[in-house]
mmCIF file of C-alpha atoms in Angstrom:
data_model
loop_
_atom_site.group_PDB
_atom_site.id
_atom_site.type_symbol
_atom_site.label_atom_id
_atom_site.label_comp_id
_atom_site.label_asym_id
_atom_site.label_seq_id
_atom_site.Cartn_x
_atom_site.Cartn_y
_atom_site.Cartn_z
ATOM 1 C CA MET A 1 9.288 1.596 -25.215
ATOM 2 C CA THR A 2 12.911 2.079 -25.768
ATOM 3 C CA PHE A 3 15.116 2.713 -22.740
ATOM 4 C CA VAL A 4 18.779 4.120 -22.766
ATOM 5 C CA GLY A 5 21.334 1.542 -21.738
ATOM 6 C CA SER A 6 23.703 3.874 -19.847
ATOM 7 C CA ALA A 7 23.486 7.118 -18.401
ATOM 8 C CA PRO A 8 22.415 9.615 -20.947
ATOM 9 C CA ALA A 9 24.775 13.082 -21.044
ATOM 10 C CA GLN A 10 21.447 15.044 -19.952
ATOM 11 C CA ALA A 11 18.404 13.199 -18.527
ATOM 12 C CA ALA A 12 15.100 14.937 -19.189
ATOM 13 C CA LEU A 13 13.727 13.844 -15.847
ATOM 14 C CA PRO A 14 15.933 14.002 -12.459
ATOM 15 C CA GLY A 15 17.166 10.532 -11.911
ATOM 16 C CA GLN A 16 15.964 9.269 -15.467
ATOM 17 C CA ASP A 17 19.583 7.767 -16.015
ATOM 18 C CA TYR A 18 19.575 5.661 -12.866
ATOM 19 C CA ALA A 19 16.036 4.276 -13.659
ATOM 20 C CA ALA A 20 16.915 3.535 -16.968
ATOM 21 C CA ARG A 21 19.965 1.505 -15.978
ATOM 22 C CA MET A 22 18.102 -0.561 -13.453
ATOM 23 C CA VAL A 23 15.258 -1.265 -15.880
ATOM 24 C CA ASN A 24 17.731 -2.548 -18.404
ATOM 25 C CA SER A 25 19.843 -4.702 -15.996
ATOM 26 C CA GLY A 26 17.114 -7.269 -15.507
ATOM 27 C CA ARG A 27 17.760 -7.538 -11.868
ATOM 28 C CA VAL A 28 14.463 -5.214 -11.043
ATOM 29 C CA THR A 29 11.125 -6.867 -11.211
ATOM 30 C CA GLY A 30 7.897 -6.433 -9.429
ATOM 31 C CA ASN A 31 4.191 -5.641 -9.229
ATOM 32 C CA ALA A 32 2.592 -4.095 -12.598
ATOM 33 C CA GLU A 33 1.728 -0.612 -10.991
ATOM 34 C CA PRO A 34 5.261 0.178 -9.409
ATOM 35 C CA MET A 35 7.277 -1.434 -12.516
ATOM 36 C CA ALA A 36 4.996 0.823 -14.817
ATOM 37 C CA GLN A 37 5.983 3.807 -12.975
ATOM 38 C CA LEU A 38 9.705 3.069 -12.932
ATOM 39 C CA ARG A 39 9.638 2.134 -16.659
ATOM 40 C CA ALA A 40 7.666 5.264 -17.363
ATOM 41 C CA TRP A 41 10.479 7.427 -15.495
ATOM 42 C CA ALA A 42 13.166 5.620 -17.469
ATOM 43 C CA ASN A 43 11.752 6.347 -20.462
ATOM 44 C CA GLY A 44 11.447 10.064 -19.705
ATOM 45 C CA ALA A 45 7.540 10.191 -19.652
ATOM 46 C CA PRO A 46 6.325 10.161 -16.108
ATOM 47 C CA ARG A 47 3.419 7.699 -15.560
ATOM 48 C CA VAL A 48 0.025 9.551 -14.914
ATOM 49 C CA VAL A 49 -3.122 8.122 -13.102
ATOM 50 C CA GLY A 50 -6.399 9.944 -12.767
ATOM 51 C CA GLY A 51 -4.439 13.190 -13.560
ATOM 52 C CA ARG A 52 -1.707 12.770 -10.951
ATOM 53 C CA THR A 53 1.710 12.479 -12.018
ATOM 54 C CA CYS A 54 3.781 9.346 -10.590
ATOM 55 C CA ASN A 55 7.024 11.174 -9.428
ATOM 56 C CA VAL A 56 10.216 8.839 -8.550
ATOM 57 C CA ASN A 57 12.548 10.865 -6.322
ATOM 58 C CA ALA A 58 16.023 11.396 -7.832
ATOM 59 C CA VAL A 59 18.056 10.738 -4.569
ATOM 60 C CA LEU A 60 16.011 7.675 -3.865
ATOM 61 C CA LEU A 61 16.813 6.099 -7.492
ATOM 62 C CA GLN A 62 20.564 7.251 -6.947
ATOM 63 C CA ALA A 63 20.605 4.959 -3.903
ATOM 64 C CA LEU A 64 18.714 2.014 -5.566
ATOM 65 C CA ASP A 65 20.863 2.402 -8.673
ATOM 66 C CA TYR A 66 23.737 1.808 -6.385
ATOM 67 C CA LEU A 67 22.292 -1.070 -4.989
ATOM 68 C CA VAL A 68 21.361 -2.843 -8.225
ATOM 69 C CA ILE A 69 24.171 -1.903 -10.430
ATOM 70 C CA THR A 70 27.043 -1.248 -8.437
ATOM 71 C CA LYS A 71 26.381 -3.796 -5.658
ATOM 72 C CA GLY A 72 24.686 -6.401 -7.844
ATOM 73 C CA HIS A 73 21.606 -6.926 -6.025
ATOM 74 C CA SER A 74 18.131 -8.106 -7.715
ATOM 75 C CA ILE A 75 15.117 -6.676 -5.962
ATOM 76 C CA ALA A 76 11.439 -6.982 -6.456
ATOM 77 C CA ILE A 77 9.109 -3.853 -6.168
ATOM 78 C CA SER A 78 5.701 -4.163 -4.195
ATOM 79 C CA SER A 79 4.855 -0.272 -3.902
ATOM 80 C CA LEU A 80 6.750 3.155 -4.937
ATOM 81 C CA ASN A 81 4.634 6.004 -5.619
ATOM 82 C CA ARG A 82 1.208 5.812 -3.993
ATOM 83 C CA TYR A 83 0.175 9.500 -4.212
ATOM 84 C CA CYS A 84 -0.766 9.146 -7.968
ATOM 85 C CA THR A 85 -2.589 5.969 -7.490
ATOM 86 C CA GLY A 86 -4.554 7.241 -4.524
ATOM 87 C CA GLU A 87 -3.622 4.405 -2.250
ATOM 88 C CA THR A 88 -3.377 5.509 1.531
ATOM 89 C CA LEU A 89 -2.077 2.390 3.303
ATOM 90 C CA GLY A 90 -0.162 2.124 6.293
ATOM 91 C CA ALA A 91 0.792 5.964 7.264
ATOM 92 C CA GLY A 92 -1.672 7.259 4.770
ATOM 93 C CA ALA A 93 -0.900 10.823 3.420
ATOM 94 C CA ALA A 94 2.088 11.076 5.703
ATOM 95 C CA SER A 95 3.782 8.088 4.151
ATOM 96 C CA SER A 96 6.682 9.056 2.047
ATOM 97 C CA HIS A 97 5.085 6.970 -0.842
ATOM 98 C CA ASN A 98 2.436 9.674 -0.758
ATOM 99 C CA ARG A 99 3.851 12.981 0.728
ATOM 100 C CA ASP A 100 4.708 15.875 -1.778
ATOM 101 C CA GLY A 101 3.582 14.267 -4.741
ATOM 102 C CA GLY A 102 4.888 10.769 -3.642
ATOM 103 C CA GLY A 103 7.704 8.669 -4.803
ATOM 104 C CA TYR A 104 10.063 9.267 -1.784
ATOM 105 C CA ALA A 105 10.027 5.559 -0.793
ATOM 106 C CA ILE A 106 10.072 2.055 -1.917
ATOM 107 C CA ASP A 107 8.895 -1.347 -0.855
ATOM 108 C CA LEU A 108 10.787 -4.424 -1.614
ATOM 109 C CA TYR A 109 9.148 -7.664 -1.154
ATOM 110 C CA ARG A 110 12.013 -9.973 -2.757
ATOM 111 C CA ILE A 111 15.728 -9.220 -2.348
ATOM 112 C CA ASP A 112 18.279 -11.647 -4.232
ATOM 113 C CA GLY A 113 15.697 -14.060 -4.820
ATOM 114 C CA VAL A 114 14.625 -14.460 -0.918
ATOM 115 C CA THR A 115 11.096 -13.289 0.168
ATOM 116 C CA SER A 116 11.807 -10.284 2.397
ATOM 117 C CA THR A 117 10.790 -10.144 6.008
ATOM 118 C CA GLY A 118 12.859 -7.183 7.034
ATOM 119 C CA ALA A 119 15.220 -9.336 8.881
ATOM 120 C CA THR A 120 16.565 -12.117 6.396
ATOM 121 C CA ALA A 121 20.626 -11.914 5.627
ATOM 122 C CA GLN A 122 19.515 -10.613 2.339
ATOM 123 C CA ASP A 123 17.540 -7.602 3.611
ATOM 124 C CA ARG A 124 20.230 -6.931 6.354
ATOM 125 C CA VAL A 125 22.951 -6.458 3.857
ATOM 126 C CA LEU A 126 20.555 -4.385 1.478
ATOM 127 C CA ILE A 127 19.615 -2.301 4.218
ATOM 128 C CA GLN A 128 22.966 -1.339 5.708
ATOM 129 C CA GLN A 129 24.232 -0.580 2.104
ATOM 130 C CA PHE A 130 21.501 1.555 1.501
ATOM 131 C CA ALA A 131 21.855 3.411 4.708
ATOM 132 C CA SER A 132 25.526 4.010 4.138
ATOM 133 C CA PHE A 133 25.018 5.357 0.636
ATOM 134 C CA ILE A 134 21.725 7.275 0.734
ATOM 135 C CA THR A 135 21.691 11.006 1.168
ATOM 136 C CA LYS A 136 20.788 11.899 4.745
ATOM 137 C CA PRO A 137 17.876 12.090 6.385
ATOM 138 C CA ALA A 138 16.500 8.716 5.457
ATOM 139 C CA ARG A 139 14.705 6.042 6.965
ATOM 140 C CA VAL A 140 14.196 2.207 6.968
ATOM 141 C CA GLY A 141 11.104 0.184 7.944
ATOM 142 C CA GLN A 142 10.660 -3.142 9.868
ATOM 143 C CA SER A 143 12.578 -2.229 13.123
ATOM 144 C CA GLN A 144 10.341 -4.451 15.200
ATOM 145 C CA CYS A 145 10.999 -7.478 12.743
ATOM 146 C CA ARG A 146 14.725 -7.163 13.705
ATOM 147 C CA ALA A 147 14.230 -6.703 17.569
ATOM 148 C CA SER A 148 16.046 -9.912 18.319
ATOM 149 C CA SER A 149 19.251 -8.673 16.286
ATOM 150 C CA PRO A 150 18.708 -4.900 15.681
ATOM 151 C CA LEU A 151 20.810 -3.149 12.899
ATOM 152 C CA ALA A 152 23.161 0.019 13.883
ATOM 153 C CA LEU A 153 22.744 2.333 11.192
ATOM 154 C CA PRO A 154 24.334 5.568 10.476
ATOM 155 C CA ALA A 155 23.483 8.738 11.868
ATOM 156 C CA GLY A 156 20.722 10.317 9.867
ATOM 157 C CA VAL A 157 19.014 7.068 9.036
ATOM 158 C CA SER A 158 16.014 6.379 11.666
ATOM 159 C CA GLN A 159 14.351 3.088 11.822
ATOM 160 C CA PHE A 160 10.484 2.673 12.440
ATOM 161 C CA PRO A 161 8.082 -0.443 12.683
ATOM 162 C CA ASP A 162 6.545 -1.734 9.531
ATOM 163 C CA THR A 163 4.860 -4.908 8.542
ATOM 164 C CA CYS A 164 7.369 -7.914 8.432
ATOM 165 C CA ASN A 165 6.423 -8.813 4.669
ATOM 166 C CA HIS A 166 8.777 -6.403 2.834
ATOM 167 C CA VAL A 167 11.673 -3.923 3.336
ATOM 168 C CA HIS A 168 10.814 0.051 3.138
ATOM 169 C CA LEU A 169 13.240 2.292 2.143
ATOM 170 C CA ASP A 170 12.817 6.077 2.065
ATOM 171 C CA TYR A 171 14.361 9.383 1.740
ATOM 172 C CA GLN A 172 13.139 12.288 3.872
ATOM 173 C CA GLY A 173 14.251 15.045 1.320
ATOM 174 C CA ASN A 174 13.086 18.416 2.274
ATOM 175 C CA LEU A 175 11.549 17.339 5.464
ATOM 176 C CA THR A 176 14.788 18.434 6.934
ATOM 177 C CA SER A 177 13.406 22.005 6.931
ATOM 178 C CA THR A 178 11.745 22.797 10.000
ATOM 179 C CA SER A 179 9.422 25.468 8.036
ATOM 180 C CA SER A 180 8.215 22.288 5.913
ATOM 181 C CA PRO A 181 5.356 20.283 7.128
ATOM 182 C CA ARG A 182 6.839 16.945 8.058
ATOM 183 C CA PRO A 183 5.422 13.670 9.347
ATOM 184 C CA VAL A 184 3.961 13.541 13.226
ATOM 185 C CA TYR A 185 4.450 10.235 15.182
ATOM 186 C CA GLU A 186 3.182 9.134 18.384
ATOM 187 C CA ALA A 187 5.134 6.855 20.749
ATOM 188 C CA ALA A 188 3.663 5.305 24.184
ATOM 189 C CA SER A 189 5.389 4.387 27.154
ATOM 190 C CA ASN A 190 3.347 0.944 27.106
ATOM 191 C CA ASN A 191 4.375 -0.012 23.861
ATOM 192 C CA SER A 192 8.148 0.096 24.392
ATOM 193 C CA TRP A 193 7.979 3.737 22.681
ATOM 194 C CA ILE A 194 7.572 2.326 19.436
ATOM 195 C CA ASN A 195 7.218 5.197 16.788
ATOM 196 C CA LEU A 196 3.861 5.033 15.014
ATOM 197 C CA PRO A 197 2.596 7.887 12.428
ATOM 198 C CA PRO A 198 -0.876 8.705 13.039
ATOM 199 C CA GLY A 199 -1.034 10.185 9.582
ATOM 200 C CA MET A 200 -0.912 14.017 9.742
ATOM 201 C CA TYR A 201 1.869 16.534 8.892
ATOM 202 C CA GLY A 202 2.863 19.618 10.771
ATOM 203 C CA THR A 203 5.577 22.178 11.880
ATOM 204 C CA LYS A 204 4.513 22.328 15.392
ATOM 205 C CA ILE A 205 2.516 20.299 17.742
ATOM 206 C CA SER A 206 0.730 20.207 20.815
ATOM 207 C CA ALA A 207 -0.981 17.085 22.586
ATOM 208 C CA ILE A 208 -3.678 16.642 25.088
ATOM 209 C CA SER A 209 -6.177 14.317 26.476
ATOM 210 C CA MET A 210 -9.876 14.319 27.812
ATOM 211 C CA ASP A 211 -12.333 11.958 28.523
ATOM 212 C CA GLY A 212 -10.126 9.015 27.376
ATOM 213 C CA VAL A 213 -9.337 10.593 24.058
ATOM 214 C CA LYS A 214 -6.255 11.978 22.953
ATOM 215 C CA TYR A 215 -6.119 15.189 20.673
ATOM 216 C CA ILE A 216 -3.192 16.373 18.440
ATOM 217 C CA TYR A 217 -2.831 19.934 17.584
ATOM 218 C CA THR A 218 -0.669 20.907 14.527
ATOM 219 C CA ILE A 219 0.223 23.709 12.645
ATOM 220 C CA ASN A 220 0.584 23.135 8.697
ATOM 221 C CA ASP A 221 0.900 26.061 6.228
ATOM 222 C CA GLY A 222 -0.138 28.463 9.144
ATOM 223 C CA LEU A 223 -3.476 26.578 9.873
ATOM 224 C CA VAL A 224 -4.232 24.787 13.119
ATOM 225 C CA TYR A 225 -5.373 21.237 12.809
ATOM 226 C CA GLU A 226 -6.999 18.959 15.299
ATOM 227 C CA ALA A 227 -7.057 15.223 15.148
ATOM 228 C CA ALA A 228 -8.446 13.088 17.746
ATOM 229 C CA SER A 229 -7.662 9.284 18.490
ATOM 230 C CA ASN A 230 -11.357 8.335 18.558
ATOM 231 C CA ASN A 231 -11.834 9.648 14.909
ATOM 232 C CA GLY A 232 -9.103 7.692 13.447
ATOM 233 C CA TRP A 233 -6.790 10.523 13.673
ATOM 234 C CA THR A 234 -8.680 12.556 10.817
ATOM 235 C CA ASN A 235 -7.280 15.932 10.589
ATOM 236 C CA LEU A 236 -9.575 18.803 11.036
ATOM 237 C CA SER A 237 -9.062 22.506 10.785
ATOM 238 C CA PRO A 238 -11.051 24.694 13.307
ATOM 239 C CA GLY A 239 -10.299 27.624 11.363
ATOM 240 C CA ILE A 240 -7.464 29.159 13.381
ATOM 241 C CA SER A 241 -3.991 30.288 12.066
ATOM 242 C CA GLY A 242 -0.857 30.701 13.750
ATOM 243 C CA SER A 243 2.710 30.350 14.201
ATOM 244 C CA GLU A 244 2.869 28.404 17.643
ATOM 245 C CA VAL A 245 0.399 26.233 19.108
ATOM 246 C CA SER A 246 -0.360 24.791 22.773
ATOM 247 C CA ALA A 247 -3.492 23.283 24.249
ATOM 248 C CA LEU A 248 -5.358 22.349 27.508
ATOM 249 C CA ALA A 249 -8.470 20.957 28.491
ATOM 250 C CA MET A 250 -10.368 21.745 31.393
ATOM 251 C CA ASN A 251 -14.075 21.043 32.741
ATOM 252 C CA GLY A 252 -14.900 19.226 29.518
ATOM 253 C CA VAL A 253 -13.717 21.995 27.117
ATOM 254 C CA LYS A 254 -10.829 22.001 24.863
ATOM 255 C CA TYR A 255 -8.587 25.134 24.359
ATOM 256 C CA ILE A 256 -6.077 26.037 21.951
ATOM 257 C CA TYR A 257 -3.484 28.953 22.335
ATOM 258 C CA THR A 258 -1.861 30.261 19.240
ATOM 259 C CA ILE A 259 0.593 33.026 18.544
ATOM 260 C CA ASN A 260 -0.291 35.135 15.466
ATOM 261 C CA ASN A 261 1.746 37.981 14.354
ATOM 262 C CA GLY A 262 3.337 38.138 17.787
ATOM 263 C CA GLN A 263 0.173 38.100 19.723
ATOM 264 C CA VAL A 264 -1.427 35.138 21.894
ATOM 265 C CA TYR A 265 -5.105 34.038 20.879
ATOM 266 C CA GLU A 266 -7.136 31.680 22.798
ATOM 267 C CA ALA A 267 -10.204 29.498 21.260
ATOM 268 C CA ALA A 268 -12.444 27.333 22.841
ATOM 269 C CA SER A 269 -14.460 24.152 21.706
ATOM 270 C CA ASN A 270 -17.485 25.418 23.483
ATOM 271 C CA ASN A 271 -17.629 28.526 21.533
ATOM 272 C CA GLY A 272 -17.083 27.481 17.932
ATOM 273 C CA TRP A 273 -13.298 27.879 18.240
ATOM 274 C CA MET A 274 -13.865 31.711 17.800
ATOM 275 C CA ASN A 275 -10.404 32.799 18.173
ATOM 276 C CA GLN A 276 -10.040 35.887 20.779
ATOM 277 C CA PRO A 277 -6.905 37.679 21.568
ATOM 278 C CA VAL A 278 -5.802 37.799 25.348
ATOM 279 C CA GLY A 279 -3.610 40.977 25.122
ATOM 280 C CA ILE A 280 -0.276 39.099 25.414
ATOM 281 C CA ALA A 281 2.900 39.516 23.028
ATOM 282 C CA ALA A 282 4.957 36.375 22.642
ATOM 283 C CA THR A 283 7.368 34.222 20.667
ATOM 284 C CA ASP A 284 6.690 30.868 22.358
ATOM 285 C CA ILE A 285 3.755 29.506 24.552
ATOM 286 C CA SER A 286 2.940 26.740 27.068
ATOM 287 C CA VAL A 287 -0.456 26.377 28.608
ATOM 288 C CA ILE A 288 -1.794 24.299 31.756
ATOM 289 C CA ALA A 289 -4.949 24.133 33.891
ATOM 290 C CA MET A 290 -4.837 23.789 37.630
ATOM 291 C CA ASN A 291 -7.945 23.979 39.858
ATOM 292 C CA GLY A 292 -10.107 25.576 37.566
ATOM 293 C CA VAL A 293 -7.723 28.205 36.304
ATOM 294 C CA LYS A 294 -6.105 28.271 32.786
ATOM 295 C CA TYR A 295 -2.242 29.415 32.887
ATOM 296 C CA ILE A 296 -0.503 30.944 30.007
ATOM 297 C CA TYR A 297 3.410 30.818 30.040
ATOM 298 C CA THR A 298 5.210 32.732 27.378
ATOM 299 C CA ILE A 299 8.568 33.943 26.362
ATOM 300 C CA ASN A 300 9.109 37.738 25.085
ATOM 301 C CA ASN A 301 12.232 39.429 24.706
ATOM 302 C CA GLY A 302 13.855 36.224 26.198
ATOM 303 C CA GLN A 303 12.175 36.462 29.283
ATOM 304 C CA VAL A 304 9.150 33.878 30.803
ATOM 305 C CA TYR A 305 5.750 35.386 31.779
ATOM 306 C CA GLU A 306 2.674 34.115 33.574
ATOM 307 C CA ALA A 307 -0.815 35.000 32.885
ATOM 308 C CA ALA A 308 -3.820 33.468 34.468
ATOM 309 C CA SER A 309 -7.639 33.250 33.330
ATOM 310 C CA ASN A 310 -8.900 34.207 36.993
ATOM 311 C CA ASN A 311 -6.633 37.422 36.832
ATOM 312 C CA GLY A 312 -7.548 39.094 33.653
ATOM 313 C CA TRP A 313 -4.904 37.499 31.808
ATOM 314 C CA MET A 314 -2.498 40.210 33.579
ATOM 315 C CA ASN A 315 0.993 39.076 32.273
ATOM 316 C CA GLN A 316 3.568 38.800 35.038
ATOM 317 C CA PRO A 317 7.445 38.134 34.811
ATOM 318 C CA VAL A 318 8.571 35.262 36.495
ATOM 319 C CA GLY A 319 12.163 36.364 36.730
ATOM 320 C CA ILE A 320 13.323 33.450 34.323
ATOM 321 C CA ALA A 321 15.325 33.849 31.151
ATOM 322 C CA ALA A 322 14.573 31.175 28.316
ATOM 323 C CA THR A 323 14.586 30.341 24.686
ATOM 324 C CA ASP A 324 12.155 27.529 25.208
ATOM 325 C CA VAL A 325 9.237 26.797 27.841
ATOM 326 C CA SER A 326 6.862 23.994 28.704
ATOM 327 C CA ALA A 327 4.620 23.866 31.947
ATOM 328 C CA THR A 328 2.955 21.224 33.925
ATOM 329 C CA SER A 329 1.278 21.083 37.350
ATOM 330 C CA MET A 330 1.159 18.539 40.362
ATOM 331 C CA ASN A 331 -0.350 18.412 43.756
ATOM 332 C CA GLY A 332 -1.594 21.836 43.483
ATOM 333 C CA VAL A 333 1.999 23.246 42.503
ATOM 334 C CA LYS A 334 2.880 24.853 39.142
ATOM 335 C CA TYR A 335 6.250 23.894 37.348
ATOM 336 C CA VAL A 336 7.754 25.507 34.681
ATOM 337 C CA TYR A 337 10.726 24.018 32.518
ATOM 338 C CA THR A 338 13.009 26.072 30.407
ATOM 339 C CA LEU A 339 15.862 26.066 28.145
ATOM 340 C CA HIS A 340 18.667 28.819 28.677
ATOM 341 C CA GLY A 341 22.146 28.205 27.090
ATOM 342 C CA GLY A 342 21.611 24.643 25.899
ATOM 343 C CA GLN A 343 20.515 23.723 29.778
ATOM 344 C CA VAL A 344 17.023 22.720 31.063
ATOM 345 C CA TYR A 345 15.991 24.396 34.216
ATOM 346 C CA GLU A 346 12.857 23.658 36.585
ATOM 347 C CA ALA A 347 11.004 26.467 38.631
ATOM 348 C CA ALA A 348 7.990 26.000 40.951
ATOM 349 C CA SER A 349 5.600 28.216 42.102
ATOM 350 C CA ASN A 350 5.903 27.023 45.676
ATOM 351 C CA ASN A 351 9.471 28.198 45.720
ATOM 352 C CA SER A 352 9.181 31.444 44.309
ATOM 353 C CA TRP A 353 10.067 30.499 40.802
ATOM 354 C CA ILE A 354 13.464 30.023 41.857
ATOM 355 C CA ASN A 355 15.161 28.431 38.882
ATOM 356 C CA GLN A 356 17.301 25.359 39.428
ATOM 357 C CA PRO A 357 19.110 23.409 36.842
ATOM 358 C CA ALA A 358 18.092 20.134 36.243
ATOM 359 C CA GLY A 359 21.350 18.761 34.695
ATOM 360 C CA ILE A 360 19.741 18.117 31.117
ATOM 361 C CA GLN A 361 20.803 19.563 27.826
ATOM 362 C CA GLY A 362 18.568 19.898 25.068
ATOM 363 C CA THR A 363 17.250 22.088 22.060
ATOM 364 C CA ALA A 364 13.470 21.688 22.824
ATOM 365 C CA VAL A 365 11.599 20.713 26.093
ATOM 366 C CA ALA A 366 8.362 19.256 27.009
ATOM 367 C CA ALA A 367 6.703 18.164 30.466
ATOM 368 C CA THR A 368 4.186 16.375 31.993
ATOM 369 C CA SER A 369 3.405 14.659 35.293
ATOM 370 C CA MET A 370 1.812 11.189 36.115
ATOM 371 C CA ASN A 371 1.092 9.543 39.445
ATOM 372 C CA GLY A 372 3.140 11.930 41.554
ATOM 373 C CA VAL A 373 6.087 11.964 38.955
ATOM 374 C CA LYS A 374 7.292 14.850 36.902
ATOM 375 C CA TYR A 375 8.718 14.002 33.465
ATOM 376 C CA ILE A 376 10.999 16.132 31.223
ATOM 377 C CA TYR A 377 11.251 15.240 27.434
ATOM 378 C CA THR A 378 13.963 17.124 25.508
ATOM 379 C CA LEU A 379 15.590 16.797 22.206
ATOM 380 C CA HIS A 380 19.428 16.753 21.903
ATOM 381 C CA GLY A 381 21.237 15.771 18.759
ATOM 382 C CA GLY A 382 17.971 15.151 17.109
ATOM 383 C CA GLN A 383 17.270 12.398 19.632
ATOM 384 C CA VAL A 384 14.041 12.353 22.358
ATOM 385 C CA TYR A 385 15.211 11.776 26.077
ATOM 386 C CA GLU A 386 13.266 11.153 29.064
ATOM 387 C CA ALA A 387 14.116 12.183 32.658
ATOM 388 C CA ALA A 388 12.225 11.512 35.853
ATOM 389 C CA SER A 389 11.899 13.330 39.211
ATOM 390 C CA ASN A 390 11.728 9.924 41.080
ATOM 391 C CA ASN A 391 15.174 9.064 39.482
ATOM 392 C CA SER A 392 17.142 12.201 39.999
ATOM 393 C CA TRP A 393 16.448 13.397 36.366
ATOM 394 C CA ILE A 394 18.830 10.641 34.923
ATOM 395 C CA ASN A 395 18.397 11.494 31.255
ATOM 396 C CA GLN A 396 17.337 8.245 29.249
ATOM 397 C CA PRO A 397 17.238 8.078 25.465
ATOM 398 C CA ALA A 398 13.632 6.877 24.169
ATOM 399 C CA GLY A 399 14.848 5.626 20.948
ATOM 400 C CA ILE A 400 13.139 8.137 19.061
ATOM 401 C CA GLN A 401 14.143 10.950 16.539
ATOM 402 C CA GLY A 402 12.436 14.281 16.159
ATOM 403 C CA THR A 403 12.659 18.227 15.597
ATOM 404 C CA VAL A 404 9.757 19.216 17.606
ATOM 405 C CA LEU A 405 8.116 17.459 20.663
ATOM 406 C CA SER A 406 5.029 17.368 22.869
ATOM 407 C CA ALA A 407 3.794 15.066 25.542
ATOM 408 C CA THR A 408 0.741 13.912 27.363
ATOM 409 C CA VAL A 409 -0.661 11.401 29.697
ATOM 410 C CA MET A 410 -3.861 9.166 29.636
ATOM 411 C CA ASN A 411 -4.801 6.417 31.713
ATOM 412 C CA ASN A 412 -1.261 5.979 33.349
ATOM 413 C CA VAL A 413 0.084 5.653 29.818
ATOM 414 C CA LYS A 414 2.676 8.403 28.892
ATOM 415 C CA TYR A 415 2.803 9.477 25.148
ATOM 416 C CA ILE A 416 5.388 11.454 23.232
ATOM 417 C CA TYR A 417 4.568 13.222 19.979
ATOM 418 C CA THR A 418 7.017 14.080 17.784
ATOM 419 C CA ILE A 419 7.661 15.774 14.284
ATOM 420 C CA ASN A 420 10.284 14.343 12.185
#
């Protein structure tokens, strides 16, 4: 093959010039497959495996060109595009190696002649230079490998745990759009809130637990999907569409509530997920079960409403203005948490729904309860925070980034689910 030695005036492929410079530099080596992908891209003829094109993202290539050509690093590549090869390692289809045709991530197993662990001096220098240069948002792996000496990276670059035998770098690309499906993450309170991808994508999320199993409900391209922790998080669609989703479990039955064309629908696992309208108009929704009764909390025209299954789903205003709503119950009391003017408020059914400020700011809210304590989870500045009722609602960062969140509890463990 013939490669261009310097950037061509007009590359045939996005980032082809960067790929060509790196290939010709002699400072890029690696495993056969990723090197074949890089060389093919540099030559202007993408590699095709089994009918799938091995794309390589131009923004990622630009950052790698900066590291190799401008900064003079030598790198060895172990993985690039895994969508075209059909590999589903690590985060599987949600991985930036795979999503949207793949090629948004790269794994390096050696940097400047030193085998990578995610924490070597060579790794740390390259990671910091990558984080400073790459177009945001971006991510860097191996966060737990640097636990004894964490790296502080610029805003817009998140870190996540990954195996300590390489350095993972990726560009999040069009995932900044809240209308585009993005990876789902799970973090547990008994695992230091380490954020792990179960492998599905979505734009909206709701999580519940039942009989020792966690369930994640997401919306992807207008369809609802269910994934269960006892089924390897295999993502299955019950055939329901919607723009918003909230779920609950009661008496061994799972219930999915969706908003479709401004109307609320209910589907139950013991009824073949048949989707039934409940006669409520809404733009946002949260649901809970208490004492054998299901409750739907919705926002319509900026006001919060409550409807109960034992009252024919009659929709009653609770006198609260809000832009986001989440509900939980504890000790026979229902609690509604809302956002209004960027502030979180709490209202309780045993206090005439008087709305009290919690002293917390946020752009999204989720709530749960465990062992007599209420927990509020919020998003603020793209970061997840936790506040507890037994700690005066002091807002603590969980070290997690996200744009959408949900929370649940199971076996005395709190779980936070985010989309980022």
